[in-house]
Coordinates of C-alpha atoms (C1' of nucleotides) in Angstrom, one line a residue:
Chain A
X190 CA 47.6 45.6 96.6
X191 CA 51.1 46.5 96.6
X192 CA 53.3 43.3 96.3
X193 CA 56.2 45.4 96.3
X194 CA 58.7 44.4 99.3
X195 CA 57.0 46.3 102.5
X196 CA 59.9 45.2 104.7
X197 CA 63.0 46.6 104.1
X198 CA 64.8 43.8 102.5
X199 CA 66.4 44.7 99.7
X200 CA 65.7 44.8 95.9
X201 CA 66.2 41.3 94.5
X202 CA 69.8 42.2 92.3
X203 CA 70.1 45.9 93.0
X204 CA 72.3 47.0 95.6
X205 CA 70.8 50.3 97.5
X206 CA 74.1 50.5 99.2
X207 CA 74.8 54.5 97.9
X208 CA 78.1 55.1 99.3
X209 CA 78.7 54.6 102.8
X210 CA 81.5 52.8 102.3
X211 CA 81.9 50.1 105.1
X212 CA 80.6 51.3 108.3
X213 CA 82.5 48.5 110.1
X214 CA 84.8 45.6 109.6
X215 CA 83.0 42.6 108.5
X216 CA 79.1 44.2 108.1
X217 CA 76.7 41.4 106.9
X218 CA 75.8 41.9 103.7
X219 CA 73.2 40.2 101.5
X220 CA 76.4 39.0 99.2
X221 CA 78.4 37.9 101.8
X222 CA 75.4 35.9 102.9
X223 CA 74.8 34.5 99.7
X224 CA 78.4 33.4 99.3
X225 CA 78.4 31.7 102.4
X226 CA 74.9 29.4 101.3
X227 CA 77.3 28.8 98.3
X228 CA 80.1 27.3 100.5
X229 CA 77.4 25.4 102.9
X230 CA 76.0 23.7 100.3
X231 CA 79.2 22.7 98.2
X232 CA 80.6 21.3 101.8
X233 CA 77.3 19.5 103.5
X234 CA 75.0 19.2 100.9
X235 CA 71.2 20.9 100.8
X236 CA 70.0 19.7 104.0
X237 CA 72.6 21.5 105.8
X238 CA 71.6 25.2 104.5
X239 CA 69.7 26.1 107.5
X240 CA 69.5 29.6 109.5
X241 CA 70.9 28.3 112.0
X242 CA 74.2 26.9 110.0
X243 CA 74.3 30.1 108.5
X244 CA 74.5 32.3 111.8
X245 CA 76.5 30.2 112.9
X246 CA 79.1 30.5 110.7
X247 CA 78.7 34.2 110.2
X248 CA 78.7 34.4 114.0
X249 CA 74.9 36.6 113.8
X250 CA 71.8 35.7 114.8
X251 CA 68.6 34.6 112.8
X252 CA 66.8 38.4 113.1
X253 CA 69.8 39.8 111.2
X254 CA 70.1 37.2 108.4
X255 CA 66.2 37.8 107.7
X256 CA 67.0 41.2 107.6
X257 CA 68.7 41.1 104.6
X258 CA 66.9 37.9 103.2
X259 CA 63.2 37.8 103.5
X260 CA 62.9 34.0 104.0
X261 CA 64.8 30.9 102.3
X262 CA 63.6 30.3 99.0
X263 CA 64.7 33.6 98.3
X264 CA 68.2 32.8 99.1
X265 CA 68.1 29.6 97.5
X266 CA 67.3 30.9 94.4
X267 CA 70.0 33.7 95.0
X268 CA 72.6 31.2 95.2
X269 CA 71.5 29.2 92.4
X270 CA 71.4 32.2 90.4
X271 CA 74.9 33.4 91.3
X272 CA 76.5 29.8 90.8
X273 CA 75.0 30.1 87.3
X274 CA 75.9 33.2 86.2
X275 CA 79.7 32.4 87.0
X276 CA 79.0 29.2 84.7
X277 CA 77.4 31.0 82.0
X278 CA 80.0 33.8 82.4
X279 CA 83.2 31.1 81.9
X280 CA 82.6 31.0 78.2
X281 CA 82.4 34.7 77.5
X282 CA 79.8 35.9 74.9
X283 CA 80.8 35.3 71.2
X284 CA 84.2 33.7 71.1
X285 CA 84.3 34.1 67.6
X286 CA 83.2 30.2 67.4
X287 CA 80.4 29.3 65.3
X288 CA 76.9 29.6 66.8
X289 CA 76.5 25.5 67.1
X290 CA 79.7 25.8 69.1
X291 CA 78.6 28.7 71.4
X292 CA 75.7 27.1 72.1
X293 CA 77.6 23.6 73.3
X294 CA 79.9 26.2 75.3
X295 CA 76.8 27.3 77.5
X296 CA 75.3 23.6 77.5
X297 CA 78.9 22.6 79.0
X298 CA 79.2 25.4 81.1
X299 CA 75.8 24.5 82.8
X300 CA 76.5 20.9 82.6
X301 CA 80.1 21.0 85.0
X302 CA 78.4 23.6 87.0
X303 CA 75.9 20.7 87.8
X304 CA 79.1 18.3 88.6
X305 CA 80.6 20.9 90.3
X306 CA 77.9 22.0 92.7
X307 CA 76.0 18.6 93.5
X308 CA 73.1 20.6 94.6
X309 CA 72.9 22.5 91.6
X310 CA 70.7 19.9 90.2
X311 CA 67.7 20.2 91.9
X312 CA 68.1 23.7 92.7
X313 CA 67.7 24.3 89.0
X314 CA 64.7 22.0 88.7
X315 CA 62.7 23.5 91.7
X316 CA 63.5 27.5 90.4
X317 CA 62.1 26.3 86.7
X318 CA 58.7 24.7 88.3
X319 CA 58.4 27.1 90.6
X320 CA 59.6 30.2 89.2
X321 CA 59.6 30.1 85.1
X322 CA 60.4 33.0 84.7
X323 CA 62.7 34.1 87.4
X324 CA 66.5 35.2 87.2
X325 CA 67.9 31.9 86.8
X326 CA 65.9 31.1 83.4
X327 CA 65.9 34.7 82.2
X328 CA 70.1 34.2 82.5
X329 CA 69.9 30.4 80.2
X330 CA 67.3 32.0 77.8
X331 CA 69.6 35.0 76.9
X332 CA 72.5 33.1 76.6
X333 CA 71.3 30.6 74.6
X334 CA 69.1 33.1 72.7
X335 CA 71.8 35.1 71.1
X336 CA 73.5 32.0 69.1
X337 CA 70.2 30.7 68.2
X338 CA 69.6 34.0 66.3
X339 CA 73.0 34.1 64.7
X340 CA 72.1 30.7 63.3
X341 CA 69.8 32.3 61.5
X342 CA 66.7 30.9 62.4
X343 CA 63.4 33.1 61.1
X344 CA 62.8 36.4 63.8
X345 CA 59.5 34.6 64.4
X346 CA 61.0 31.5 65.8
X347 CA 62.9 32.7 68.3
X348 CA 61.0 32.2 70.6
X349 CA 59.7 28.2 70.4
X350 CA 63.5 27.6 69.1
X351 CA 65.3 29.5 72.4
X352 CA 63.1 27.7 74.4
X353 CA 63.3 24.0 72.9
X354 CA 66.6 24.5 73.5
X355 CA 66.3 25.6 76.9
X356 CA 63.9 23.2 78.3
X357 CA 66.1 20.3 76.8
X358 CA 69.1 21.3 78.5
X359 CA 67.7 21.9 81.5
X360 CA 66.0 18.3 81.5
X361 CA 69.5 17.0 80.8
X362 CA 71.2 19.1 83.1
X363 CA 69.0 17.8 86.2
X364 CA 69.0 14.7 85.5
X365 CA 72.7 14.1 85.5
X366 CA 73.1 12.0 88.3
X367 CA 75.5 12.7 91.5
X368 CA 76.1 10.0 93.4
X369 CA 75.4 12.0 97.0
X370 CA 74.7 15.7 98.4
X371 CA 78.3 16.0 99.4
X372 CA 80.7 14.1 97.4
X373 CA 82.5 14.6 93.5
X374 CA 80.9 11.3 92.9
X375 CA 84.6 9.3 91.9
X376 CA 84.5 7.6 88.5
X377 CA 84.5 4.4 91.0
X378 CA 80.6 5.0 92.3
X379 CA 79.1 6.1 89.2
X380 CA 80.2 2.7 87.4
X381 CA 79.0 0.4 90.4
X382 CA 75.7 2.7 90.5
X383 CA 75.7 2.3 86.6
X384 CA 76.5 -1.3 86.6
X385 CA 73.8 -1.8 89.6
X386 CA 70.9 -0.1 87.8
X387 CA 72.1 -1.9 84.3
X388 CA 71.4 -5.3 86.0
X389 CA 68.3 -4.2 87.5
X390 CA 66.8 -3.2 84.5
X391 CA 67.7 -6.7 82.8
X392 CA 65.5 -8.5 85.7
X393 CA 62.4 -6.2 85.2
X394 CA 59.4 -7.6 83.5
X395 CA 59.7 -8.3 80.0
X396 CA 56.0 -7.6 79.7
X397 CA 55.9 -4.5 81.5
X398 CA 59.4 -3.2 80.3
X399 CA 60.8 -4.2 76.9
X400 CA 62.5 -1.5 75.7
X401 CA 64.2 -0.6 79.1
X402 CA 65.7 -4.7 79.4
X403 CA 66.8 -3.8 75.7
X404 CA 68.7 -0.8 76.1
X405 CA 70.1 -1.9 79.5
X406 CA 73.5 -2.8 78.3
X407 CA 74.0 0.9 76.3
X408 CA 73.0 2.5 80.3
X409 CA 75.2 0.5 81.3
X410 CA 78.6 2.3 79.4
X411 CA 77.3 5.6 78.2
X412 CA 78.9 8.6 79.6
X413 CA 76.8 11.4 80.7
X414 CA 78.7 13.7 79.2
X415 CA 79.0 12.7 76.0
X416 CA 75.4 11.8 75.7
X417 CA 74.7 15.1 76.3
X418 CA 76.3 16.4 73.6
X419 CA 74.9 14.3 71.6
X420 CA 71.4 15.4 72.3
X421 CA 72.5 19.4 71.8
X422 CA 73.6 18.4 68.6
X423 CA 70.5 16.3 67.9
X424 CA 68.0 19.4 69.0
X425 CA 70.2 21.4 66.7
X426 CA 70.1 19.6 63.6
X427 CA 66.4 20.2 63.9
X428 CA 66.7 23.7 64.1
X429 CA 69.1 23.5 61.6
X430 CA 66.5 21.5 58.9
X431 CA 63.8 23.5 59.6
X432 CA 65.5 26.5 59.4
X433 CA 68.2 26.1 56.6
X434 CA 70.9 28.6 57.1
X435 CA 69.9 31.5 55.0
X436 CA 73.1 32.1 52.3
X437 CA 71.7 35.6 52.0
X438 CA 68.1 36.5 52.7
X439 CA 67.0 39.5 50.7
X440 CA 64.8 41.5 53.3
X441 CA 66.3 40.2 56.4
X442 CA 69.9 41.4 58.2
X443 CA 72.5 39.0 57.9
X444 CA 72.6 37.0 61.3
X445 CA 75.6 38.3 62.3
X446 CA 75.0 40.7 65.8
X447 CA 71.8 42.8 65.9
Chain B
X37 CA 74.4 -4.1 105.5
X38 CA 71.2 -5.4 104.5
X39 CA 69.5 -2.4 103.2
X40 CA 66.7 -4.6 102.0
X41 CA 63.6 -3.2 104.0
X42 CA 64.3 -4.2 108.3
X43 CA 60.8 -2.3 109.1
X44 CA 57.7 -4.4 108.3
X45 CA 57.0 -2.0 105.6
X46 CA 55.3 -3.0 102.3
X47 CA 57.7 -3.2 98.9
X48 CA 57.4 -1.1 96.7
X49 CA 55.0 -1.9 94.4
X50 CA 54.0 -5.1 95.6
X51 CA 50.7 -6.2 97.1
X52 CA 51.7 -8.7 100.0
X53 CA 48.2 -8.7 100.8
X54 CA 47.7 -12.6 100.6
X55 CA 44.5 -13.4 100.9
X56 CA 43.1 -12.2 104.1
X57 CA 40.0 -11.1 102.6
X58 CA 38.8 -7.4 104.8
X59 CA 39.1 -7.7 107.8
X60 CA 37.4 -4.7 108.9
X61 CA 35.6 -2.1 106.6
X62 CA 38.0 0.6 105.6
X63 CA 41.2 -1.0 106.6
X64 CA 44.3 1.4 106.3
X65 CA 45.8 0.4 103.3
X66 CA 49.4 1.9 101.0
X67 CA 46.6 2.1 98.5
X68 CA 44.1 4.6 100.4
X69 CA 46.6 6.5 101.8
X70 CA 48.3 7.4 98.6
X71 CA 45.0 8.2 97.1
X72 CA 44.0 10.4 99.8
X73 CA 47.8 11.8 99.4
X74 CA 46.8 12.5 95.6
X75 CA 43.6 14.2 96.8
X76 CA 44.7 16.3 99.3
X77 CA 47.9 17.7 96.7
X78 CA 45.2 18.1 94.2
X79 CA 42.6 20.4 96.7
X80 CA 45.0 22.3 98.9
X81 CA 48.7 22.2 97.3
X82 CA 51.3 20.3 98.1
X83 CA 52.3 22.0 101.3
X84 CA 49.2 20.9 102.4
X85 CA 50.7 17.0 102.3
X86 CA 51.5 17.1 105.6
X87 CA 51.2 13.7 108.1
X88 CA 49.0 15.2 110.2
X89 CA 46.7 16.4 107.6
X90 CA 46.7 12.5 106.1
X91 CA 45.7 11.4 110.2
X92 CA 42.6 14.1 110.4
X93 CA 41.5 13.0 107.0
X94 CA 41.8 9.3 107.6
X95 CA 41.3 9.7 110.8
X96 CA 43.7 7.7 112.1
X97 CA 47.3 8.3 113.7
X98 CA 50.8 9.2 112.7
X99 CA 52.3 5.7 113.5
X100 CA 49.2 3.7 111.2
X101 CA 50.6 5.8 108.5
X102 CA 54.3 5.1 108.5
X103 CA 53.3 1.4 109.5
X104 CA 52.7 1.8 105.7
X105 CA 54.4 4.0 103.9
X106 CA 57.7 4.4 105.4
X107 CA 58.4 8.7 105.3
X108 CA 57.2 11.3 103.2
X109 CA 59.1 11.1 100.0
X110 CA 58.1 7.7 99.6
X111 CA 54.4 8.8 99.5
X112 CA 55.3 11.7 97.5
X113 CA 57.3 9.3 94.5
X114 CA 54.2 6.7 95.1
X115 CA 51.9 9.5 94.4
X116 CA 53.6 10.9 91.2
X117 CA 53.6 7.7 90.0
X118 CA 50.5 7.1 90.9
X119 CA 49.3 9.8 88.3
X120 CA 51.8 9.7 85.7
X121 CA 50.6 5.8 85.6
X122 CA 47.2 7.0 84.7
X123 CA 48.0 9.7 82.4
X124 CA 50.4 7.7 80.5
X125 CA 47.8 4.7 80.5
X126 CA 45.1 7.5 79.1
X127 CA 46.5 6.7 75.5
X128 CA 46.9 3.3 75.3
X129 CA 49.9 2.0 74.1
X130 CA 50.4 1.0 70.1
X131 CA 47.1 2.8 68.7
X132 CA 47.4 2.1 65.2
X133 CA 48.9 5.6 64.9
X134 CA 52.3 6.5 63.3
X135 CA 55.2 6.7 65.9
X136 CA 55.2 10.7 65.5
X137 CA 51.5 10.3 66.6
X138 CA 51.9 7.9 69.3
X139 CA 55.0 9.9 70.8
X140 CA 52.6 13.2 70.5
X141 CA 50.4 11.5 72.7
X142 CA 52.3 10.1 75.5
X143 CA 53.8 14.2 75.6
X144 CA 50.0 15.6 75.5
X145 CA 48.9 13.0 78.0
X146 CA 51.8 14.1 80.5
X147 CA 51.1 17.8 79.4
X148 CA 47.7 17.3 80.8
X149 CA 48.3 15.9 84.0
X150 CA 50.4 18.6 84.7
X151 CA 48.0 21.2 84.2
X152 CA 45.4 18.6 86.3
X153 CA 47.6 18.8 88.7
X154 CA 49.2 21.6 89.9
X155 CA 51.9 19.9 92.4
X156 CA 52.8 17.1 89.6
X157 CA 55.5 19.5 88.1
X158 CA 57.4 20.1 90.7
X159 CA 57.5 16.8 91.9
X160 CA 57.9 15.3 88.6
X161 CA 61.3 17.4 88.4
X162 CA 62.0 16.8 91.8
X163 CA 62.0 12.8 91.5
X164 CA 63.8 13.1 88.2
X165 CA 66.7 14.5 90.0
X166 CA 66.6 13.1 93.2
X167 CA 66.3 9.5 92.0
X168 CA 67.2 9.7 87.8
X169 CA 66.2 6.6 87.2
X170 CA 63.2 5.6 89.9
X171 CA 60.1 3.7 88.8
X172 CA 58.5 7.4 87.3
X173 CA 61.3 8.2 84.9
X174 CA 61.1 4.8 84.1
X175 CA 57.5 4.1 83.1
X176 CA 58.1 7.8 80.7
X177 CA 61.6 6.4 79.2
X178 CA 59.8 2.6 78.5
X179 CA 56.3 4.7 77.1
X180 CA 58.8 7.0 75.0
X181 CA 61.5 4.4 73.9
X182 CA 58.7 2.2 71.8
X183 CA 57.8 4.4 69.3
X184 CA 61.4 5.5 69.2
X185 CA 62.2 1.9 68.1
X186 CA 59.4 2.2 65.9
X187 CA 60.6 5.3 64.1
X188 CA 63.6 3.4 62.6
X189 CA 65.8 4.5 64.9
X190 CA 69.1 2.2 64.5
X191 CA 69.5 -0.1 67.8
X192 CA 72.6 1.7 68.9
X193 CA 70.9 4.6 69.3
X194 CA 68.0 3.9 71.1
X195 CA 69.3 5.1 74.4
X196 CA 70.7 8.1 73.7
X197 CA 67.5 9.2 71.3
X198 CA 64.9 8.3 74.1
X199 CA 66.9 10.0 76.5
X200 CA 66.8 13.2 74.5
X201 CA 63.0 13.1 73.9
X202 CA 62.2 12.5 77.5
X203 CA 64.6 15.3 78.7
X204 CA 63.1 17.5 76.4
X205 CA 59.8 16.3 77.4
X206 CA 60.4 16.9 81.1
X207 CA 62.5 20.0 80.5
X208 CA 59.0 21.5 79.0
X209 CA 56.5 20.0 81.3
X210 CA 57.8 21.2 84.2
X211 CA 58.3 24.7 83.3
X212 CA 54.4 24.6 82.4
X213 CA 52.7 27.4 84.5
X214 CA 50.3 27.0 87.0
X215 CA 48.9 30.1 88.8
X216 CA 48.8 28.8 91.9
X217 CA 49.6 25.8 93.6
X218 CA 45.8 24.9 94.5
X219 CA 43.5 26.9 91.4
X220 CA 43.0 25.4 87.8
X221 CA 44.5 28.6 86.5
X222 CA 42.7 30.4 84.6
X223 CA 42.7 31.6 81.1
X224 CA 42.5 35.0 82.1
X225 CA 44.9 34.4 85.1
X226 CA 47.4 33.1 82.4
X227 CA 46.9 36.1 80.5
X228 CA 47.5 38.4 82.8
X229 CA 50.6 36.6 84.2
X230 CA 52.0 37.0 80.5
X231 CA 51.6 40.5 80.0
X232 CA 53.1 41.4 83.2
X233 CA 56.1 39.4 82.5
X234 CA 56.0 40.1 78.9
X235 CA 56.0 44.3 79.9
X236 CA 59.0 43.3 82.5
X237 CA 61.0 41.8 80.1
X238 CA 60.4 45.0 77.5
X239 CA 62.3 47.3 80.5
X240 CA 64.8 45.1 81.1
X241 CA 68.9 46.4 80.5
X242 CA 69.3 46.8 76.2
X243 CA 73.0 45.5 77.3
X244 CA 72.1 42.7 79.3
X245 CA 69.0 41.3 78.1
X246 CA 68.6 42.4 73.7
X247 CA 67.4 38.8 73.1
X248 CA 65.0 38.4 76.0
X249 CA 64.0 42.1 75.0
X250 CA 63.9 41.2 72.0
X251 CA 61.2 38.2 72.5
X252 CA 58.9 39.7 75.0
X253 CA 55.9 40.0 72.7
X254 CA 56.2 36.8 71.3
X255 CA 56.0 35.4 74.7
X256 CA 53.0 37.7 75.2
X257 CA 50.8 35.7 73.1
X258 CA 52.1 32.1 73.1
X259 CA 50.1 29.2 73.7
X260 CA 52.4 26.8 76.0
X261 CA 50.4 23.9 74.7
X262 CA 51.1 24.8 70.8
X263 CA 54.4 25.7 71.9
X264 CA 55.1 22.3 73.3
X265 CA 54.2 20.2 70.4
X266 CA 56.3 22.4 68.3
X267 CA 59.4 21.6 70.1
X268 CA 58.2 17.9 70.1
X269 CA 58.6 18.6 66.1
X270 CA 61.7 19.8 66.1
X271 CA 63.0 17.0 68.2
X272 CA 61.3 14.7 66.3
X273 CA 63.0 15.9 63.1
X274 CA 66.7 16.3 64.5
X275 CA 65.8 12.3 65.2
X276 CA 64.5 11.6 61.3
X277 CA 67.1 13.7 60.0
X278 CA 69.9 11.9 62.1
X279 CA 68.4 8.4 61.1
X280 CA 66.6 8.4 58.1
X281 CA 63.8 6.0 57.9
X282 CA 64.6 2.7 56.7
X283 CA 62.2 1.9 53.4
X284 CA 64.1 -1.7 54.0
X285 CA 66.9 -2.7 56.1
X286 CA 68.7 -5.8 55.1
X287 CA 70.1 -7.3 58.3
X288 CA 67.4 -5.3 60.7
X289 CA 64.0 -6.5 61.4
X290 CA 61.4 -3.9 60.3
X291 CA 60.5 -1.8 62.7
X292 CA 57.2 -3.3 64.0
X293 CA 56.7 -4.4 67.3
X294 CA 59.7 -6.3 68.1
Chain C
dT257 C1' 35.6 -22.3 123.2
dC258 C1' 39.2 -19.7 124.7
dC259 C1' 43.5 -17.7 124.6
dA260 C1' 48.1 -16.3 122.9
dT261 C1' 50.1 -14.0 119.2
dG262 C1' 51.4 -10.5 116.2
dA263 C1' 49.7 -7.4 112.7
dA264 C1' 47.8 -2.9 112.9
dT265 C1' 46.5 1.2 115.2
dG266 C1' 46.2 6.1 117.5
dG267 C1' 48.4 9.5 119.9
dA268 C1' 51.9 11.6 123.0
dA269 C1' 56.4 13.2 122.8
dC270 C1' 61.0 14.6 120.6
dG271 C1' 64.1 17.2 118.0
dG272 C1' 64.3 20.0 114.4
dT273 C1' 62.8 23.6 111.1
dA274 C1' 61.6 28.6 109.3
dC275 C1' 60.2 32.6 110.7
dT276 C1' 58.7 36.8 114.0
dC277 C1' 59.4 40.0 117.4
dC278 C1' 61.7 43.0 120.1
dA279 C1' 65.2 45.1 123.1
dT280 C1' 69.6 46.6 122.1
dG281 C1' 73.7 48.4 119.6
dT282 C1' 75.8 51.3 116.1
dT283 C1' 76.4 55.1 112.9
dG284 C1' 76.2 59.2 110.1
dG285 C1' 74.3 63.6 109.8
dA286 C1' 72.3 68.0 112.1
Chain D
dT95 C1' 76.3 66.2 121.3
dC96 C1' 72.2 64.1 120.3
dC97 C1' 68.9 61.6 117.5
dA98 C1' 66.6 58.8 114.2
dA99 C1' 67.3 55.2 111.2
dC100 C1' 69.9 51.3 110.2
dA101 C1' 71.3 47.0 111.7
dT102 C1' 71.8 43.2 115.0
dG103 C1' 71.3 38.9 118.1
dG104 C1' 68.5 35.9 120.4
dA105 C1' 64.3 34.4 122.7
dG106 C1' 60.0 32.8 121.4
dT107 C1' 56.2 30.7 118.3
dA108 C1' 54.1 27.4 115.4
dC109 C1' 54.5 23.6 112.8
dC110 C1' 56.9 19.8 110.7
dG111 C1' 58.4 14.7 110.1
dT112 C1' 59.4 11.0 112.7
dT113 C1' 59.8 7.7 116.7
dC114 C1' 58.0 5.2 120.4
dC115 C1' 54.8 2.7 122.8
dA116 C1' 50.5 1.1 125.0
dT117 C1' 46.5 -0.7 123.2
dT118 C1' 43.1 -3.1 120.0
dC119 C1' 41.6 -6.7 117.2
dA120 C1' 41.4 -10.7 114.0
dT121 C1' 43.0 -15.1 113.8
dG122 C1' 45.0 -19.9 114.1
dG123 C1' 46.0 -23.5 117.4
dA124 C1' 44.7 -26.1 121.7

DNA sequence: TCCATGAATGGAACGGTACTCCATGTTGGA
DNA sequence: TCCAACATGGAGTACCGTTCCATTCATGGA
């Protein structure tokens, strides 16, 4: 069975386009198509990224979009996968910081994307379930990977380490909470939502829900943000005590690049 | 605006059900209809939850069914935490095990379900973005946040701590594989998956991809189970590292129950 | 005993979706 | 100049969630 793409859509990524420069003003072009989701769903929210928004606003019909598409999921992840790239690509690669700090770059870098792009969140959740191993992961696990080895962590833990890593800050990242679809969610609405589920919590059953009536009041005035943070560094000091920073291994390259 | 419920439908959660015995064999009830929700995800995948298939299979119509439940992602959260309820009831709650053990558990027992049950991944990250703090993520963060007290764990951290674990926790169960939507997944299905990504990743771009290049046998032969506990570990440890336990607090209770 | 009431039901109909198919337009090379 | 392949726009299909409504049925009051 050949599960290679039989219609002519193009090659997730490559660009077949040899050299024909434009043929016409305004040709449709898988990016421009892409780029447009982008701007549908940072204006309407995810409900409004339908084929027919999107010929609509390129002024096209639905035949030529799926020409150049193959079908939505395949655009969503596209979009989520550009969106991310752009985040990850804000803190360049090593910035001469310290691993620890490289690796809160790309956790922060993720993290505003998130705030930036309201959908973002659940994008990123359905491409992980769905799709472990597609662009979007293969982008974080790279980017996280390289500090992780410069913090000198054994060649044989890459692996579990990169991905502890990984799956914690994309737990985080999707959980952070925006208060609608469409909207920067003000510092106004995530206080009253904050303050709404705080008293909630205080009025469930003390039976049934101890711990959550006790921690109540610290939901109630954390910041996302910070608490974040503080989990990176939490999952890091683990690495770190497992893996003590090796003052000069005998066998082994120093962790500096390659 | 009263946005309490205007529509007859049932609370969440509660039985209103007074006392009006049966009053016909196999009444409609949230109850059956959930359950045959859970079934149907569990046979045919969760595009297979459709309203009409929930009519042929009760054999009933489309109003009985949203005379009880409301819309679709109602029955979807009600069905998540349908099974999360039993998986994290599988190992009951204080057994006489050290924290470390009992927290192990609750993360095997949601492990499992996930592999039981293809859909419950994405739907678990689904309702942990759409709705971060609904009655699912609540049951995990109140199962979690005992032994977290438990572990020594200084009040003042409680929140952020639990919220680290169960992002990790969620972070790894969701990426857990299935083959297929509807399939148990096999182990030689899961093998094969893993060397064909695992060869991918070895002919991916040096430039772009050394670390994920770099990892691609590793991945070959990991177990995602093993895998998981070992990141459990290292959380586990940035949280005993961080907060050392107490041999005997003066001001603090000790960190029994309560 | 009978009926009026309202909870509960089944199904037709509505508006919307992703996606397919195809007749047509456009373009670069022979 | 002509043609084959690329590219397009829109009509049509199948299915979805949801609403609406006429009908059924158990039940409490007369």
């Amino acid at each position: 069975m050949l599960d290679h793409c039989s219609k002519p859509a193009r090659m997730t990524g490559m660009a077949p386009r040899t050299r024909q420069s434009e043929r016409r003003r305004q040709v449709l072009t898988r990016e421009r198509i892409i780029e447009t989701a982008v701007e549908l769903l940072d204006a309407e929210g995810e409900d409004a990224l339908t084929v027919r928004a999107l010929t609509s606003r390129l002024a096209t019909g639905s035949g030529a979009i799926y020409w150049h598409i193959g079908n939505m999921s395949e655009l969503l992840e596209a979009a989520t996968d550009a969106v991310v790239a752009t985040a990850l690509d804000a803190h360049p690669a090593e910035t001469a910081g310290t691993p620890r700090d490289d690796i809160r770059a790309v956790a922060l870098g993720l993290f505003d994307a998130v705030t930036a792009h309201p959908w973002l969140a659940a994008q990123l959740a359905t491409q992980f379930t769905r799709n472990p191993w597609g662009p979007v992961t293969l982008r974080i696990f790279e980017r996280i990977g390289r500090p992780v080895r410069a913090l000198g962590v054994p060649r044989a833990d890459w692996f579990t380490t990169a991905s502890t890593l990984v799956h914690y800050l994309l737990g985080a990242t999707t959980q952070t909470r925006q208060s609608d679809d469409t909207a920067p969610a003000s510092a106004a609405d995530r206080a009253a939502f904050l303050d709404t589920a705080s008293s909630a919590w205080q009025e469930l059953d003390p039976d049934d829900y101890p711990f959550i009536r006790a921690i109540a009041e610290q939901m109630r005035d954390h910041d996302d943000r910070e608490q974040f943070l503080t989990g990176i560094d939490l999952v890091l000091t683990g690495i770190t005590t497992l893996h003590p920073a090796p003052a000069a291994e005998p066998g082994e390259r120093l962790p500096g690049p390659e």
